[in-house]
């Protein structure tokens, strides 16, 4: 399920750092778009559409459809993802803790299903918020067996202006959770990110996040550009 920059493996949603928020009663519509380009190879694009809702102050659920192709006008459905985030703490500790659980159904039945779960950690250092997520993936029912894999997400987000934050985002895939790949075969990408918020009429809020990441994905070096536009009401 992990995508290589060469475009030889399946796409995966999740190149956006998951963060726990109190979104009780709030519905969010999202348009996501990310691209990868390895050196000497063509670009691959992944547009995604998602709808989410805060069931209460601790539980947020979301359904996402992901598409893949060589251009925005030449894409096909790649997978469905149903995701839930449950907050265990809300300010009682110096570090907030939440749990993520997701079920991924690829369009290709031979790929089986994917379960993803793990802790989401969040804290503040002055005006800078940090996030660290440890996510474990397990494929079920696929023709090819794979052990549970470990992914890491991290982010630094500085509250520069009330409506404009800046920071850094990073993503890694390490291989089997208890037997990491050799260093030169692991995946590590990082780069600058910006986060904008725009209040609209009727209580609607528009959020824009973007990042430019560079690094390697399983030995393939290149860049990745991610964009997320979300309307909450």
One Martini backbone bead per residue (centre of mass of N, CA, C, O) as a GRO file, in nm:
protein
  233
    1UNK     BB    1   0.050   0.066  -0.009
    2UNK     BB    2   0.302   0.198  -0.061
    3UNK     BB    3   0.443   0.471  -0.214
    4UNK     BB    4   0.628   0.536  -0.488
    5UNK     BB    5   0.790   0.766  -0.682
    6UNK     BB    6   0.782   0.568  -0.937
    7UNK     BB    7   0.480   0.429  -0.940
    8UNK     BB    8   0.478   0.099  -0.861
    9UNK     BB    9   0.286   0.153  -0.635
   10UNK     BB   10   0.057   0.221  -0.426
   11UNK     BB   11  -0.147   0.432  -0.300
   12UNK     BB   12  -0.162   0.673  -0.016
   13UNK     BB   13  -0.313   0.800   0.225
   14UNK     BB   14  -0.139   1.037   0.461
   15UNK     BB   15   0.021   1.314   0.358
   16UNK     BB   16  -0.110   1.398   0.640
   17UNK     BB   17  -0.123   1.517   0.948
   18UNK     BB   18  -0.255   1.386   1.215
   19UNK     BB   19  -0.506   1.559   1.422
   20UNK     BB   20  -0.642   1.649   1.722
   21UNK     BB   21  -0.987   1.762   1.750
   22UNK     BB   22  -1.252   1.971   1.845
   23UNK     BB   23  -1.555   1.867   1.637
   24UNK     BB   24  -1.829   1.911   1.752
   25UNK     BB   25  -2.076   1.912   1.501
   26UNK     BB   26  -1.866   1.908   1.263
   27UNK     BB   27  -1.844   1.958   0.916
   28UNK     BB   28  -1.613   1.817   0.661
   29UNK     BB   29  -1.479   1.929   0.354
   30UNK     BB   30  -1.244   1.766   0.123
   31UNK     BB   31  -0.952   1.863  -0.074
   32UNK     BB   32  -0.704   1.658  -0.214
   33UNK     BB   33  -0.349   1.698  -0.323
   34UNK     BB   34  -0.096   1.484  -0.466
   35UNK     BB   35   0.255   1.461  -0.562
   36UNK     BB   36   0.498   1.280  -0.767
   37UNK     BB   37   0.870   1.300  -0.840
   38UNK     BB   38   1.107   1.143  -0.996
   39UNK     BB   39   1.397   1.102  -1.127
   40UNK     BB   40   1.327   1.067  -1.467
   41UNK     BB   41   1.013   1.093  -1.414
   42UNK     BB   42   0.693   1.096  -1.399
   43UNK     BB   43   0.405   1.220  -1.290
   44UNK     BB   44   0.196   1.179  -0.998
   45UNK     BB   45  -0.155   1.168  -0.904
   46UNK     BB   46  -0.373   1.247  -0.594
   47UNK     BB   47  -0.692   1.275  -0.570
   48UNK     BB   48  -0.918   1.383  -0.295
   49UNK     BB   49  -1.218   1.287  -0.109
   50UNK     BB   50  -1.388   1.426   0.189
   51UNK     BB   51  -1.587   1.329   0.485
   52UNK     BB   52  -1.663   1.480   0.807
   53UNK     BB   53  -1.742   1.413   1.171
   54UNK     BB   54  -1.833   1.532   1.491
   55UNK     BB   55  -1.981   1.343   1.729
   56UNK     BB   56  -1.782   1.468   1.941
   57UNK     BB   57  -1.520   1.592   2.137
   58UNK     BB   58  -1.356   1.292   2.073
   59UNK     BB   59  -1.510   1.208   1.792
   60UNK     BB   60  -1.384   1.133   1.460
   61UNK     BB   61  -1.519   1.094   1.128
   62UNK     BB   62  -1.414   0.941   0.799
   63UNK     BB   63  -1.454   0.966   0.436
   64UNK     BB   64  -1.244   0.836   0.163
   65UNK     BB   65  -1.144   0.916  -0.177
   66UNK     BB   66  -0.904   0.770  -0.405
   67UNK     BB   67  -0.696   0.881  -0.672
   68UNK     BB   68  -0.520   0.783  -0.986
   69UNK     BB   69  -0.254   0.932  -1.202
   70UNK     BB   70  -0.083   1.121  -1.456
   71UNK     BB   71  -0.348   1.304  -1.432
   72UNK     BB   72  -0.637   1.480  -1.361
   73UNK     BB   73  -0.780   1.350  -1.641
   74UNK     BB   74  -0.626   1.051  -1.553
   75UNK     BB   75  -0.821   0.883  -1.344
   76UNK     BB   76  -0.867   0.643  -1.073
   77UNK     BB   77  -0.990   0.440  -0.856
   78UNK     BB   78  -0.816   0.320  -0.560
   79UNK     BB   79  -0.972   0.404  -0.275
   80UNK     BB   80  -1.102   0.342   0.051
   81UNK     BB   81  -1.156   0.542   0.365
   82UNK     BB   82  -1.201   0.465   0.714
   83UNK     BB   83  -1.194   0.709   0.981
   84UNK     BB   84  -1.077   0.726   1.334
   85UNK     BB   85  -1.077   0.967   1.612
   86UNK     BB   86  -0.968   0.935   1.957
   87UNK     BB   87  -0.974   1.112   2.250
   88UNK     BB   88  -0.813   1.079   2.570
   89UNK     BB   89  -0.713   1.379   2.578
   90UNK     BB   90  -0.777   1.750   2.697
   91UNK     BB   91  -0.524   1.894   2.882
   92UNK     BB   92  -0.436   1.720   3.138
   93UNK     BB   93  -0.175   1.694   2.981
   94UNK     BB   94   0.113   1.788   2.822
   95UNK     BB   95   0.013   1.539   2.646
   96UNK     BB   96  -0.175   1.456   2.387
   97UNK     BB   97  -0.405   1.173   2.331
   98UNK     BB   98  -0.462   0.956   2.048
   99UNK     BB   99  -0.667   0.743   1.834
  100UNK     BB  100  -0.615   0.555   1.538
  101UNK     BB  101  -0.859   0.424   1.292
  102UNK     BB  102  -0.838   0.219   0.985
  103UNK     BB  103  -1.010   0.139   0.672
  104UNK     BB  104  -0.891  -0.016   0.370
  105UNK     BB  105  -1.025  -0.022   0.024
  106UNK     BB  106  -0.933  -0.144  -0.253
  107UNK     BB  107  -1.011  -0.177  -0.586
  108UNK     BB  108  -0.823  -0.416  -0.565
  109UNK     BB  109  -0.888  -0.728  -0.442
  110UNK     BB  110  -0.592  -0.852  -0.424
  111UNK     BB  111  -0.511  -0.635  -0.183
  112UNK     BB  112  -0.727  -0.621   0.004
  113UNK     BB  113  -0.694  -0.509   0.332
  114UNK     BB  114  -0.647  -0.223   0.557
  115UNK     BB  115  -0.493  -0.169   0.869
  116UNK     BB  116  -0.493   0.127   1.086
  117UNK     BB  117  -0.289   0.205   1.381
  118UNK     BB  118  -0.247   0.462   1.647
  119UNK     BB  119  -0.076   0.710   1.796
  120UNK     BB  120  -0.147   1.055   1.893
  121UNK     BB  121   0.074   1.329   1.941
  122UNK     BB  122   0.039   1.640   2.147
  123UNK     BB  123   0.198   1.973   2.167
  124UNK     BB  124   0.348   2.262   2.345
  125UNK     BB  125   0.591   2.534   2.249
  126UNK     BB  126   0.442   2.778   2.304
  127UNK     BB  127   0.367   2.871   1.964
  128UNK     BB  128   0.438   2.562   1.922
  129UNK     BB  129   0.325   2.282   1.751
  130UNK     BB  130   0.333   1.929   1.809
  131UNK     BB  131   0.367   1.616   1.614
  132UNK     BB  132   0.327   1.251   1.683
  133UNK     BB  133   0.309   0.954   1.473
  134UNK     BB  134   0.219   0.603   1.521
  135UNK     BB  135   0.183   0.368   1.251
  136UNK     BB  136   0.001   0.065   1.191
  137UNK     BB  137   0.019  -0.193   0.938
  138UNK     BB  138  -0.238  -0.427   0.808
  139UNK     BB  139  -0.280  -0.689   0.592
  140UNK     BB  140  -0.589  -0.829   0.449
  141UNK     BB  141  -0.651  -1.079   0.208
  142UNK     BB  142  -0.399  -1.105   0.048
  143UNK     BB  143  -0.195  -1.266  -0.174
  144UNK     BB  144   0.026  -1.098  -0.025
  145UNK     BB  145   0.224  -1.127   0.240
  146UNK     BB  146   0.246  -0.898   0.527
  147UNK     BB  147   0.370  -0.738   0.765
  148UNK     BB  148   0.382  -0.521   1.003
  149UNK     BB  149   0.393  -0.168   0.966
  150UNK     BB  150   0.588   0.139   0.997
  151UNK     BB  151   0.485   0.475   1.067
  152UNK     BB  152   0.587   0.830   1.045
  153UNK     BB  153   0.472   1.138   1.194
  154UNK     BB  154   0.553   1.497   1.164
  155UNK     BB  155   0.514   1.830   1.338
  156UNK     BB  156   0.559   2.188   1.291
  157UNK     BB  157   0.356   2.468   1.436
  158UNK     BB  158   0.355   2.810   1.389
  159UNK     BB  159   0.207   3.102   1.537
  160UNK     BB  160   0.244   3.374   1.356
  161UNK     BB  161  -0.060   3.408   1.279
  162UNK     BB  162  -0.389   3.372   1.319
  163UNK     BB  163  -0.415   3.287   0.983
  164UNK     BB  164  -0.089   3.208   0.993
  165UNK     BB  165   0.104   2.919   0.952
  166UNK     BB  166   0.424   2.763   1.019
  167UNK     BB  167   0.646   2.483   0.899
  168UNK     BB  168   0.693   2.125   0.947
  169UNK     BB  169   0.712   1.813   0.758
  170UNK     BB  170   0.699   1.443   0.815
  171UNK     BB  171   0.792   1.117   0.657
  172UNK     BB  172   0.786   0.756   0.737
  173UNK     BB  173   0.920   0.432   0.628
  174UNK     BB  174   1.052   0.129   0.802
  175UNK     BB  175   0.881  -0.124   0.795
  176UNK     BB  176   0.895  -0.347   1.003
  177UNK     BB  177   0.819  -0.296   1.331
  178UNK     BB  178   1.056  -0.531   1.431
  179UNK     BB  179   1.219  -0.490   1.129
  180UNK     BB  180   1.396  -0.284   0.988
  181UNK     BB  181   1.515  -0.139   0.738
  182UNK     BB  182   1.756  -0.037   0.580
  183UNK     BB  183   1.848   0.284   0.553
  184UNK     BB  184   1.854   0.282   0.221
  185UNK     BB  185   1.528   0.165   0.230
  186UNK     BB  186   1.406   0.387   0.350
  187UNK     BB  187   1.159   0.648   0.432
  188UNK     BB  188   1.227   1.009   0.381
  189UNK     BB  189   1.031   1.309   0.436
  190UNK     BB  190   1.070   1.676   0.400
  191UNK     BB  191   0.920   2.011   0.480
  192UNK     BB  192   0.760   2.283   0.414
  193UNK     BB  193   0.477   2.461   0.577
  194UNK     BB  194   0.134   2.577   0.537
  195UNK     BB  195  -0.135   2.760   0.732
  196UNK     BB  196  -0.471   2.848   0.653
  197UNK     BB  197  -0.736   3.085   0.765
  198UNK     BB  198  -1.095   3.140   0.665
  199UNK     BB  199  -1.358   3.322   0.734
  200UNK     BB  200  -1.702   3.281   0.674
  201UNK     BB  201  -2.008   3.280   0.609
  202UNK     BB  202  -2.214   3.112   0.838
  203UNK     BB  203  -1.961   2.968   1.001
  204UNK     BB  204  -1.752   2.920   0.790
  205UNK     BB  205  -1.439   2.737   0.733
  206UNK     BB  206  -1.127   2.793   0.569
  207UNK     BB  207  -0.868   2.556   0.480
  208UNK     BB  208  -0.505   2.580   0.410
  209UNK     BB  209  -0.273   2.327   0.302
  210UNK     BB  210   0.094   2.312   0.252
  211UNK     BB  211   0.361   2.110   0.088
  212UNK     BB  212   0.724   2.049   0.051
  213UNK     BB  213   0.885   1.747  -0.035
  214UNK     BB  214   1.196   1.576   0.047
  215UNK     BB  215   1.344   1.259  -0.071
  216UNK     BB  216   1.279   0.916   0.015
  217UNK     BB  217   1.136   0.612  -0.152
  218UNK     BB  218   1.272   0.330  -0.152
  219UNK     BB  219   1.537   0.478  -0.311
  220UNK     BB  220   1.360   0.716  -0.424
  221UNK     BB  221   1.427   1.026  -0.550
  222UNK     BB  222   1.241   1.334  -0.460
  223UNK     BB  223   0.917   1.485  -0.484
  224UNK     BB  224   0.648   1.644  -0.281
  225UNK     BB  225   0.307   1.762  -0.319
  226UNK     BB  226   0.077   1.920  -0.093
  227UNK     BB  227  -0.294   1.956  -0.073
  228UNK     BB  228  -0.543   2.130   0.143
  229UNK     BB  229  -0.904   2.168   0.136
  230UNK     BB  230  -1.126   2.304   0.395
  231UNK     BB  231  -1.475   2.283   0.496
  232UNK     BB  232  -1.635   2.420   0.786
  233UNK     BB  233  -1.993   2.374   0.952
   0.00000   0.00000   0.00000
